[in-house]
Short mmCIF file of C-alpha atoms in Angstrom, two decimals:
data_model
loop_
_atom_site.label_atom_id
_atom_site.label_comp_id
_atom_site.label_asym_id
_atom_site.label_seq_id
_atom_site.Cartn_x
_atom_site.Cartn_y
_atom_site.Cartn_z
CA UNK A 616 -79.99 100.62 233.95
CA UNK A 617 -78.04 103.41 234.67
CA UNK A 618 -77.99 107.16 233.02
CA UNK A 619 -75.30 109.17 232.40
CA UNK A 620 -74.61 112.98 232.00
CA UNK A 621 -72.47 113.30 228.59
CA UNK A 622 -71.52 117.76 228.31
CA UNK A 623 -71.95 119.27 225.09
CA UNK A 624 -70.76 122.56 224.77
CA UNK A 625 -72.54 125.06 222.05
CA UNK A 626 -70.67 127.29 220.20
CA UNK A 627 -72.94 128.80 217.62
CA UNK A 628 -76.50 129.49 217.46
CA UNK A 629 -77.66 126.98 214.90
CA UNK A 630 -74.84 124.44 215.00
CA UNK A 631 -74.89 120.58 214.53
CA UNK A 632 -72.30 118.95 217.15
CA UNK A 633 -71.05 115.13 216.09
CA UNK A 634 -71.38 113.34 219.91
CA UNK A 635 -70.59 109.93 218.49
CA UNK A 636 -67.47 109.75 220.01
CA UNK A 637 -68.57 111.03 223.41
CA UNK A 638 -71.09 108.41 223.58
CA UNK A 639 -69.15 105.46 221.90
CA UNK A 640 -66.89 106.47 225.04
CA UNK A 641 -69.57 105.58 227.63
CA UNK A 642 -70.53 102.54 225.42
CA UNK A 643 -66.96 101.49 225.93
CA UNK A 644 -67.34 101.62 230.22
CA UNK A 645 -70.28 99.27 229.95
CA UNK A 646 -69.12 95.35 229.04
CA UNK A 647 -72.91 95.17 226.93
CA UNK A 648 -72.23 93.41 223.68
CA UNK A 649 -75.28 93.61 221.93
CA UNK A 650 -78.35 95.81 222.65
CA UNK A 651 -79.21 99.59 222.35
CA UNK A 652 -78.40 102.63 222.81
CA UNK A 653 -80.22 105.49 223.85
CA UNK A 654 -79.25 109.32 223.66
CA UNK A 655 -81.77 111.72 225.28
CA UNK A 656 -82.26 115.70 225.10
CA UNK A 657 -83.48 117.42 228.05
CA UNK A 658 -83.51 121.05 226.69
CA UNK A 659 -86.08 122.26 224.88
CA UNK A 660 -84.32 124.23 221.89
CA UNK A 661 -81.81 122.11 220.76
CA UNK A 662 -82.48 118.48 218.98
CA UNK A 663 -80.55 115.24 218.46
CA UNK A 664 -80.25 113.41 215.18
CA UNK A 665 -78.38 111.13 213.02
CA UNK A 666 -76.92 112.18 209.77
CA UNK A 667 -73.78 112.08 207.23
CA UNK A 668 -70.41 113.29 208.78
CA UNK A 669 -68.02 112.43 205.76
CA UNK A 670 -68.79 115.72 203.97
CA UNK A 671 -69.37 118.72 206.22
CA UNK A 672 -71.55 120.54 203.82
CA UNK A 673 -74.62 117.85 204.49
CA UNK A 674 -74.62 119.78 207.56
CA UNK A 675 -74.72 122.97 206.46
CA UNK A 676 -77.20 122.11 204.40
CA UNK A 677 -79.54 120.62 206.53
CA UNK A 678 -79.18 123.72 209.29
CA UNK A 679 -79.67 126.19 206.26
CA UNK A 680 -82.63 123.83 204.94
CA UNK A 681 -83.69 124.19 208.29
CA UNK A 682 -83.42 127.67 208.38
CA UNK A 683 -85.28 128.36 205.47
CA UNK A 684 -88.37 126.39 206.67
CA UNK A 685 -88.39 127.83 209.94
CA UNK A 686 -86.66 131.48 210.16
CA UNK A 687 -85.64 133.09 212.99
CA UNK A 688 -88.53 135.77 212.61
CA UNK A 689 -92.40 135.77 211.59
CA UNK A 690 -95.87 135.46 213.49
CA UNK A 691 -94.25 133.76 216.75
CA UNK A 692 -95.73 135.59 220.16
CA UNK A 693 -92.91 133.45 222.62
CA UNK A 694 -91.16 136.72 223.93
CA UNK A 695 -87.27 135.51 224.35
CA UNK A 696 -87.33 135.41 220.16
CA UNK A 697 -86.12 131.68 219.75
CA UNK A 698 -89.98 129.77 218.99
CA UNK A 699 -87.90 129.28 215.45
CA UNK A 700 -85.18 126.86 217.63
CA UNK A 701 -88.10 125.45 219.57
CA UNK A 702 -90.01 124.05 216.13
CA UNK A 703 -86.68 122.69 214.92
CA UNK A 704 -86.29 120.71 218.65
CA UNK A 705 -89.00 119.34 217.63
CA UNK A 706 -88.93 118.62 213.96
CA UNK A 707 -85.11 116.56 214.70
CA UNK A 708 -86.45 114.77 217.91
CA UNK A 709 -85.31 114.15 221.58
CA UNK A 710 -84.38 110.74 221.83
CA UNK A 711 -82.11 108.66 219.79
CA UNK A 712 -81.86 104.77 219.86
CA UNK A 713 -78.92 102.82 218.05
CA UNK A 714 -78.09 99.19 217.97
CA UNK A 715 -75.15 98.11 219.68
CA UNK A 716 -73.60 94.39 218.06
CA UNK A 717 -70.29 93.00 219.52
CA UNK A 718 -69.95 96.02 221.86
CA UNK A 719 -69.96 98.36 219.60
CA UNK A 720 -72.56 101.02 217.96
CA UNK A 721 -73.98 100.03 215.13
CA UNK A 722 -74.13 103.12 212.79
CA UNK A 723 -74.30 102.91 209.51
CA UNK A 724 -71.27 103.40 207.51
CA UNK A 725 -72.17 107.35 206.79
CA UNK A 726 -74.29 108.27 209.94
CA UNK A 727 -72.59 110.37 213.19
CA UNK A 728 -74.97 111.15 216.41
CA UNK A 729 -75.70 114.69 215.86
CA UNK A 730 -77.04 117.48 218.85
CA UNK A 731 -78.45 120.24 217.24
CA UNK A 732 -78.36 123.46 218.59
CA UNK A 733 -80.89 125.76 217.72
CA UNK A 734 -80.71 128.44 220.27
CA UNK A 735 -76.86 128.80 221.48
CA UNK A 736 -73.84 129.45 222.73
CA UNK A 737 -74.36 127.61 225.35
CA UNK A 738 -73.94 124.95 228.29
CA UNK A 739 -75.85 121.74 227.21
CA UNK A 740 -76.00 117.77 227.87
CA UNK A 741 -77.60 114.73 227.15
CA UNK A 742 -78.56 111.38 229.17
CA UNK A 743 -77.01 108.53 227.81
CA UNK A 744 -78.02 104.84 228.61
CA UNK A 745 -77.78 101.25 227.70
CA UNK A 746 -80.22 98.64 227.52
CA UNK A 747 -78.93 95.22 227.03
CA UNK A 748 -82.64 93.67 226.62
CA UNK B 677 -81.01 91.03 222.32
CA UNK B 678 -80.15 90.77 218.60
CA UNK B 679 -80.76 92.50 215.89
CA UNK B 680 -81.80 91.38 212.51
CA UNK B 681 -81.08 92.76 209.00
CA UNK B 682 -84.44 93.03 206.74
CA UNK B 683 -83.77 93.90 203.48
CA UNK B 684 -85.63 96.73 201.79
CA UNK B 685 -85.10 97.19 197.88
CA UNK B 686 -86.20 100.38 196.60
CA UNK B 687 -86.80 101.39 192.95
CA UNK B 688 -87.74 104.90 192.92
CA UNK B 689 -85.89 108.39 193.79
CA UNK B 690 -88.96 108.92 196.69
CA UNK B 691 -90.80 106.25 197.74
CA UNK B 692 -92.59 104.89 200.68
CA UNK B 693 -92.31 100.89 200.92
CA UNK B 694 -94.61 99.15 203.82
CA UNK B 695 -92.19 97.12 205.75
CA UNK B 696 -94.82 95.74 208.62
CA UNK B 697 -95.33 92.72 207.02
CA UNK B 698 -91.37 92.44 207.17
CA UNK B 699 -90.68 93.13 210.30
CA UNK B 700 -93.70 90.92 211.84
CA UNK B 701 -92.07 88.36 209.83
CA UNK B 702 -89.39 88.75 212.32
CA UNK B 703 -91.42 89.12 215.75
CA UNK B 704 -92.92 85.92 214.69
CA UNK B 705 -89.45 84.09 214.70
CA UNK B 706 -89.34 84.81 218.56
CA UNK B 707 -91.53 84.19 221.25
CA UNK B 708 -91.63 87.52 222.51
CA UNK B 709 -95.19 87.85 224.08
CA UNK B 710 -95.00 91.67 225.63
CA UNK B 711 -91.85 94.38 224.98
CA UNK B 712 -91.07 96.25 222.19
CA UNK B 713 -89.88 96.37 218.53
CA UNK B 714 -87.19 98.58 217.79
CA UNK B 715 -86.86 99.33 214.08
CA UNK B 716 -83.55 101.42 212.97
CA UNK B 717 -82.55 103.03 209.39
CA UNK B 718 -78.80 102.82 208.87
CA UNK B 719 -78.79 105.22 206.01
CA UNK B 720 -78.47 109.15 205.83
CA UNK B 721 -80.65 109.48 203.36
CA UNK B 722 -83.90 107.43 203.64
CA UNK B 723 -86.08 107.87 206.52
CA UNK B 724 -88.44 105.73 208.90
CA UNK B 725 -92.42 106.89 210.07
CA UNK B 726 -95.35 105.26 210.33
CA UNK B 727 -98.70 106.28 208.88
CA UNK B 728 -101.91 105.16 207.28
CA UNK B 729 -101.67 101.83 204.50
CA UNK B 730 -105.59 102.05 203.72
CA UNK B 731 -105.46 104.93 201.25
CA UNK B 732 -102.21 105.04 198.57
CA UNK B 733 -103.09 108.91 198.47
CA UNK B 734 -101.77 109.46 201.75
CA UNK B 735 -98.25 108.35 201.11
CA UNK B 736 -98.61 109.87 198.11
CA UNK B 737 -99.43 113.23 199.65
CA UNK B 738 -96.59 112.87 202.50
CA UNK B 739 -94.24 112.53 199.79
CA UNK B 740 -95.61 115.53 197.83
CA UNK B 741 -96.03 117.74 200.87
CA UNK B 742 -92.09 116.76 201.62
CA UNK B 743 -90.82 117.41 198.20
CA UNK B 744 -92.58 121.04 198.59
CA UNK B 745 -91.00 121.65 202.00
CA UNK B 746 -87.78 120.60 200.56
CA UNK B 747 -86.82 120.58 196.92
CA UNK B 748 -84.88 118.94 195.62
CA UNK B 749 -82.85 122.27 193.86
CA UNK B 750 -81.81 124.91 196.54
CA UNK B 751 -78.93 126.58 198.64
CA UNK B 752 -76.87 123.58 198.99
CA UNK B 753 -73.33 122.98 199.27
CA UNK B 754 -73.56 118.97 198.92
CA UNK B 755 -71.67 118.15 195.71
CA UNK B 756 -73.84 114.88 195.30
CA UNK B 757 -77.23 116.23 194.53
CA UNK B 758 -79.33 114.87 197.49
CA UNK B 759 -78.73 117.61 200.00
CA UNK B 760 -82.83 117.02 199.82
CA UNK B 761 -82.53 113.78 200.83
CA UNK B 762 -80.03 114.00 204.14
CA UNK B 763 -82.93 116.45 205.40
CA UNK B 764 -86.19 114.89 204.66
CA UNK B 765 -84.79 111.64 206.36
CA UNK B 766 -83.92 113.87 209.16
CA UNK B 767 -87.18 115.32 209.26
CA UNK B 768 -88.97 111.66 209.28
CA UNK B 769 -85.96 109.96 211.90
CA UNK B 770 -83.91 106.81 211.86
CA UNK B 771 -85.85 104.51 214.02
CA UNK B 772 -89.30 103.76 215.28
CA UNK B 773 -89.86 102.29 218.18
CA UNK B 774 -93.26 99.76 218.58
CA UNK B 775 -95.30 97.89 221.22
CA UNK B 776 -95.45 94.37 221.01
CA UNK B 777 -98.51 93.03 222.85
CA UNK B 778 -100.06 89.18 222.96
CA UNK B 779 -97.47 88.39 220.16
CA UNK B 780 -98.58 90.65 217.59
CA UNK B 781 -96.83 94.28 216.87
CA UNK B 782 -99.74 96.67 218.56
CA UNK B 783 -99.49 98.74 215.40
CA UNK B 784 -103.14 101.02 215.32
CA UNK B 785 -105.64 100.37 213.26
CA UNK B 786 -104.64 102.59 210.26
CA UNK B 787 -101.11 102.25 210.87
CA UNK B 788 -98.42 100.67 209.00
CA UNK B 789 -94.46 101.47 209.12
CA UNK B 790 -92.68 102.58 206.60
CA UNK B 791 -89.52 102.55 204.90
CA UNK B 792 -88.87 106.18 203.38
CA UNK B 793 -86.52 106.31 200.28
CA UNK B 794 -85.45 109.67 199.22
CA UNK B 795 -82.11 109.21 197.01
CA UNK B 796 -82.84 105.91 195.60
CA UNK B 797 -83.44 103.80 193.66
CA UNK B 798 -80.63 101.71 195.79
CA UNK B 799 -80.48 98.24 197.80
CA UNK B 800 -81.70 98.99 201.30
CA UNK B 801 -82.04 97.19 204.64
CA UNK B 802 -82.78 98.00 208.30
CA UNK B 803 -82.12 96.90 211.52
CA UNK B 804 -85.06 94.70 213.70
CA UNK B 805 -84.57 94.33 217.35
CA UNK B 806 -87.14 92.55 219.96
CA UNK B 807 -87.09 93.65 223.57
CA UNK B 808 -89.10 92.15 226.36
CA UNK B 809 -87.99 94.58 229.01
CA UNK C 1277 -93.09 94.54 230.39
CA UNK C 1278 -96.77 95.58 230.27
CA UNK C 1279 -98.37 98.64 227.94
CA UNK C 1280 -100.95 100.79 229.63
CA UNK C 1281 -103.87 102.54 227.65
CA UNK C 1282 -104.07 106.41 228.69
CA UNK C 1283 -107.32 108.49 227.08
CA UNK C 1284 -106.82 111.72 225.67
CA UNK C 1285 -109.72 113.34 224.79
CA UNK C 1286 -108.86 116.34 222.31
CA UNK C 1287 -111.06 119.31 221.81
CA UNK C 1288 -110.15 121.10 218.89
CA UNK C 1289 -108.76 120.32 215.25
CA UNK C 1290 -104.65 121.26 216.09
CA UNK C 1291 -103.64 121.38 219.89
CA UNK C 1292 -101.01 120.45 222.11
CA UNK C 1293 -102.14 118.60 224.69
CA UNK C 1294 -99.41 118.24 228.24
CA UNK C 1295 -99.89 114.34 229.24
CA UNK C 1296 -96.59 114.43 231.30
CA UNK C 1297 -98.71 114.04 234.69
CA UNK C 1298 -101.03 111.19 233.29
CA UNK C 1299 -98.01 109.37 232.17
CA UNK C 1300 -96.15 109.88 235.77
CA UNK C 1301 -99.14 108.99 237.16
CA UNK C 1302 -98.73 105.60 235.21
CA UNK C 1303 -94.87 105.69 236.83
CA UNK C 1304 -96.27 105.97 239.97
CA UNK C 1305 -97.82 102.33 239.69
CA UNK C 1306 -94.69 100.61 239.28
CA UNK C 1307 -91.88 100.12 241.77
CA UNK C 1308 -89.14 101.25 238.37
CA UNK C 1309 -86.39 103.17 239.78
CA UNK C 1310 -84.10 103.49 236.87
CA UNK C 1311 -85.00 102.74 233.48
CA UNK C 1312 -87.21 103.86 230.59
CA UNK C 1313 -90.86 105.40 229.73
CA UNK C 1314 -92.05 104.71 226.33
CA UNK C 1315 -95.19 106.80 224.92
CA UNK C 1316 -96.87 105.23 221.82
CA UNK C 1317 -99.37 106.87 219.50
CA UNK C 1318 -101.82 104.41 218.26
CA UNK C 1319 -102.70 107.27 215.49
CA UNK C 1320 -102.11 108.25 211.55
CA UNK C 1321 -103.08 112.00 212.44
CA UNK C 1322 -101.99 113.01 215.55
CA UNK C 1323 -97.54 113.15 216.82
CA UNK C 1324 -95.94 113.55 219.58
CA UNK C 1325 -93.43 115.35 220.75
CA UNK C 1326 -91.53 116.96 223.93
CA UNK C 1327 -91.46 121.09 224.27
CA UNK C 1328 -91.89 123.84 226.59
CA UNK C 1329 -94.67 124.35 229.49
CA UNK C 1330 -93.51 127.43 230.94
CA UNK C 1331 -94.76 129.84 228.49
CA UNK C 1332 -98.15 128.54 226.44
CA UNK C 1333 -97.09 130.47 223.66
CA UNK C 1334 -94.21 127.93 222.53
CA UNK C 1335 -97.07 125.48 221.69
CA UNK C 1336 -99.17 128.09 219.70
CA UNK C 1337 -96.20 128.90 217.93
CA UNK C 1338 -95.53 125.47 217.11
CA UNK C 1339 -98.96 124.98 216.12
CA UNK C 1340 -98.96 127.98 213.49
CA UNK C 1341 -95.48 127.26 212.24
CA UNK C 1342 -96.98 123.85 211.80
CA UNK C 1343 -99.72 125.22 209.68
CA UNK C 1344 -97.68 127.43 208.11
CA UNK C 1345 -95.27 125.05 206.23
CA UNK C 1346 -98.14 122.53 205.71
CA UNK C 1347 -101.65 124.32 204.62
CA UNK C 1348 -104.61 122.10 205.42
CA UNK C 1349 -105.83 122.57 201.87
CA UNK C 1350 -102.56 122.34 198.91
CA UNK C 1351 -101.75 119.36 196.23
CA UNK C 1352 -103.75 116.70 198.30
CA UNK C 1353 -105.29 113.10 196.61
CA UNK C 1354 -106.90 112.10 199.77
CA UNK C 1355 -110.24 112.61 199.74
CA UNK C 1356 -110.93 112.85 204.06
CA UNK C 1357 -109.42 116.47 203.98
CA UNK C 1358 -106.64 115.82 206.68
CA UNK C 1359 -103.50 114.98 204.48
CA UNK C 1360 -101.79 117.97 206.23
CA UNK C 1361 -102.73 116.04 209.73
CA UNK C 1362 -101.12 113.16 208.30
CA UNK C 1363 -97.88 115.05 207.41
CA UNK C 1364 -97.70 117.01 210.42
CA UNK C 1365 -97.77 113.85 212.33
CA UNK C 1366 -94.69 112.12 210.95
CA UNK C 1367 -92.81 115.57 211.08
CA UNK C 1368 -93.55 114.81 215.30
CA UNK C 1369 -93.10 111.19 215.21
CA UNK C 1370 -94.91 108.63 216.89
CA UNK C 1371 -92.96 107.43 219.88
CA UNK C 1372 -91.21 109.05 222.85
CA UNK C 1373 -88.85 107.71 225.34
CA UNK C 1374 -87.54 109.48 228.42
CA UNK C 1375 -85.30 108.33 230.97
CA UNK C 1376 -86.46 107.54 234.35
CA UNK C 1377 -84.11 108.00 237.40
CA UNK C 1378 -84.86 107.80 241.15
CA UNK C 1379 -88.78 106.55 240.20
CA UNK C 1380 -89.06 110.07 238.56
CA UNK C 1381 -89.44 111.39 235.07
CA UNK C 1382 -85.95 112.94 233.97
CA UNK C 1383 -87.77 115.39 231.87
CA UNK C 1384 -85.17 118.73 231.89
CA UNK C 1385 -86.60 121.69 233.59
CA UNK C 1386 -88.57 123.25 231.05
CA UNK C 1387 -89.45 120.25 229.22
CA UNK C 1388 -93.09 118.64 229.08
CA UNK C 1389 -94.50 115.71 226.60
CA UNK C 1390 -96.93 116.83 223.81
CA UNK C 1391 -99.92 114.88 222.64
CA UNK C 1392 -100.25 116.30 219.45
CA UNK C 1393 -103.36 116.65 218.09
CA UNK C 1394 -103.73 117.70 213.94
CA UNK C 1395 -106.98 116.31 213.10
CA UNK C 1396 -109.92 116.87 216.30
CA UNK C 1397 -111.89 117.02 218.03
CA UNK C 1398 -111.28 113.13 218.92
CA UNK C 1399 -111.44 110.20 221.56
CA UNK C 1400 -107.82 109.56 221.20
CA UNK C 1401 -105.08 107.15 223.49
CA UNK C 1402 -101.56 106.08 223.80
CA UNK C 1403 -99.86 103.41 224.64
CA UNK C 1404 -97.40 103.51 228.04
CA UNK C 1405 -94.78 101.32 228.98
CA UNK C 1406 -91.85 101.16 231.25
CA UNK C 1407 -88.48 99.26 231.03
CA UNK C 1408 -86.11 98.86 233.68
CA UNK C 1409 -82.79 97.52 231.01
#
C-alpha cells in the first residue's frame, strides 16, 4: 500500500475546499475495483469531511455554524490566536474512509470530500491511499 | 472486499437507530475471523457514532445536547431548512470504523453503533465492508 | 491482522492523554513498512482524536472549549451524571487511522494522537491494529 501527497492550496481562513476530484484522480492511477479509500490530514488546524456540494450555501453554513460554536476569541491561553481552528480540526476529523465499487468512489449522490481550513491562507496536503482488502 | 447495503428506515426528524445488530448480521455472512468492519453513511445529513445502548437517556441526551449546539433556526443560507442537519452529521462523521476479533465485532461493553438521523423521517441505508488486512 | 490491547490509565475527570509513543511502540513489533494504524476506543465516555504537542495549551484549550459548549450539568435524563462525557465523546469519535510509511508513523510535524478522557479518573484501553492493504 502506497501513500500519496495530494496539494491543497488555502485561500481563506475558514474555507471548505471540495478535493473529490483530486483524489478520484489518484483513484483513477490505481487499477483497484472495489475497496476503500482513505484521505488523511497531517496538519493540525485544518479538518477533512464529507458534506453536500450541490448548493454552496450548506457550506457556508456549516463554517458559520462552526463559527458560532467556536469563535475566533474567548478564554484560549495558545499564544499564535488560532486554538478556535484547532477545536474545529478536531470536531470534523483527520481521516476519511470511502468505499470504492467498480473502480470508482462510492459517494453518495450529494456528498464531496471536503478539507477544511480553519487557520489559512496557506500551503496544505493530505495522504491519500488505497486499500483493496 | 465488498461492500454491502443495510437498510436503515427512519421515522423521526432526529433519531438515533442501533444498527449493530444489522451490521453483525452481515459479519456473520463471512468468515472473517480478525480485520475490521468499516461502516460508511452515504448521506449529508444523517450521521454515524457509537455510544452506550444500556440507558435510552443517553441517546436521548446526545440528541438534546446536539439540538442545543445547533438549532435548528439560525444564520443560514440553505433554502431547504436543514442547514442543522448538514452540520450535526458533520459533527458525528460518515463512517466508523470497528475491530473484528474471534468472529464477533469487538464492540465494548456499553457500546453500540448508531445510525444518526437528523432531517428525516426518510428511507436510509449504509454501506458494510469486512477487511481482514 | 491482529488487535493489540494498550492501558491507559487516566487521572483526572477531562484530559488529553499523548499515546502516540505507546502506539509506535506497538509499530515497532511488526515488520509493516507501508500501510495503516488503526486506534480503537473500547469506551461510551472517552474520544479520540489527533492535535498539537508542541504547546500544552492547545489541549487545555480544547478541553475548556469542550466544556464550554457542553456543561457537565444542563437538560440531562441520565441519571450517572456524565451525559456531557458521553457527548463530548462522539463530537471526538471513536477510531483513528494514520498512515504508516517507511515502518514509521506519518503523523505531520506538529501532530500527536489524543486519548481523550471526559469521564476519570479510570483504568481505560484501546484497541491497536495494523494493516499493510
Amino acid at each position: 500500500m502506497e501513500w500519496t501527497r495530494v496539494e491543497v492550496p488555502t485561500t481563506a481562513r475558514a474555507q471548505m475546499i471540495d478535493i473529490s476530484d483530486s483524489v478520484a484522480a489518484e483513484l483513477e492511477k490505481t487499477v483497484m475495483k472495489n475497496g476503500t479509500c482513505s484521505v488523511y490530514m497531517p496538519h493540525t488546524t485544518a479538518g477533512l469531511t464529507i458534506n453536500e456540494n450541490a448548493d454552496p450555501d450548506v457550506t457556508r453554513d456549516i463554517l458559520t455554524g462552526l463559527a458560532r460554536l467556536v469563535p475566533v476569541t474567548g478564554d484560549y491561553r495558545h499564544a499564535e490566536g488560532n486554538s478556535d481552528a484547532h477545536i474545529k480540526a478536531s470536531l470534523m476529523g483527520f481521516s476519511l474512509k470511502v468505499p470504492v465499487i467498480d473502480g470508482r468512489l462510492a459517494l453518495g449522490t450529494w456528498q464531496a470530500l471536503y478539507f477544511c481550513e480553519f487557520d489559512g491562507p496557506r500551503h496544505r496536503y493530505v495522504l491519500v491511499g488505497f486499500m483493496d482488502g
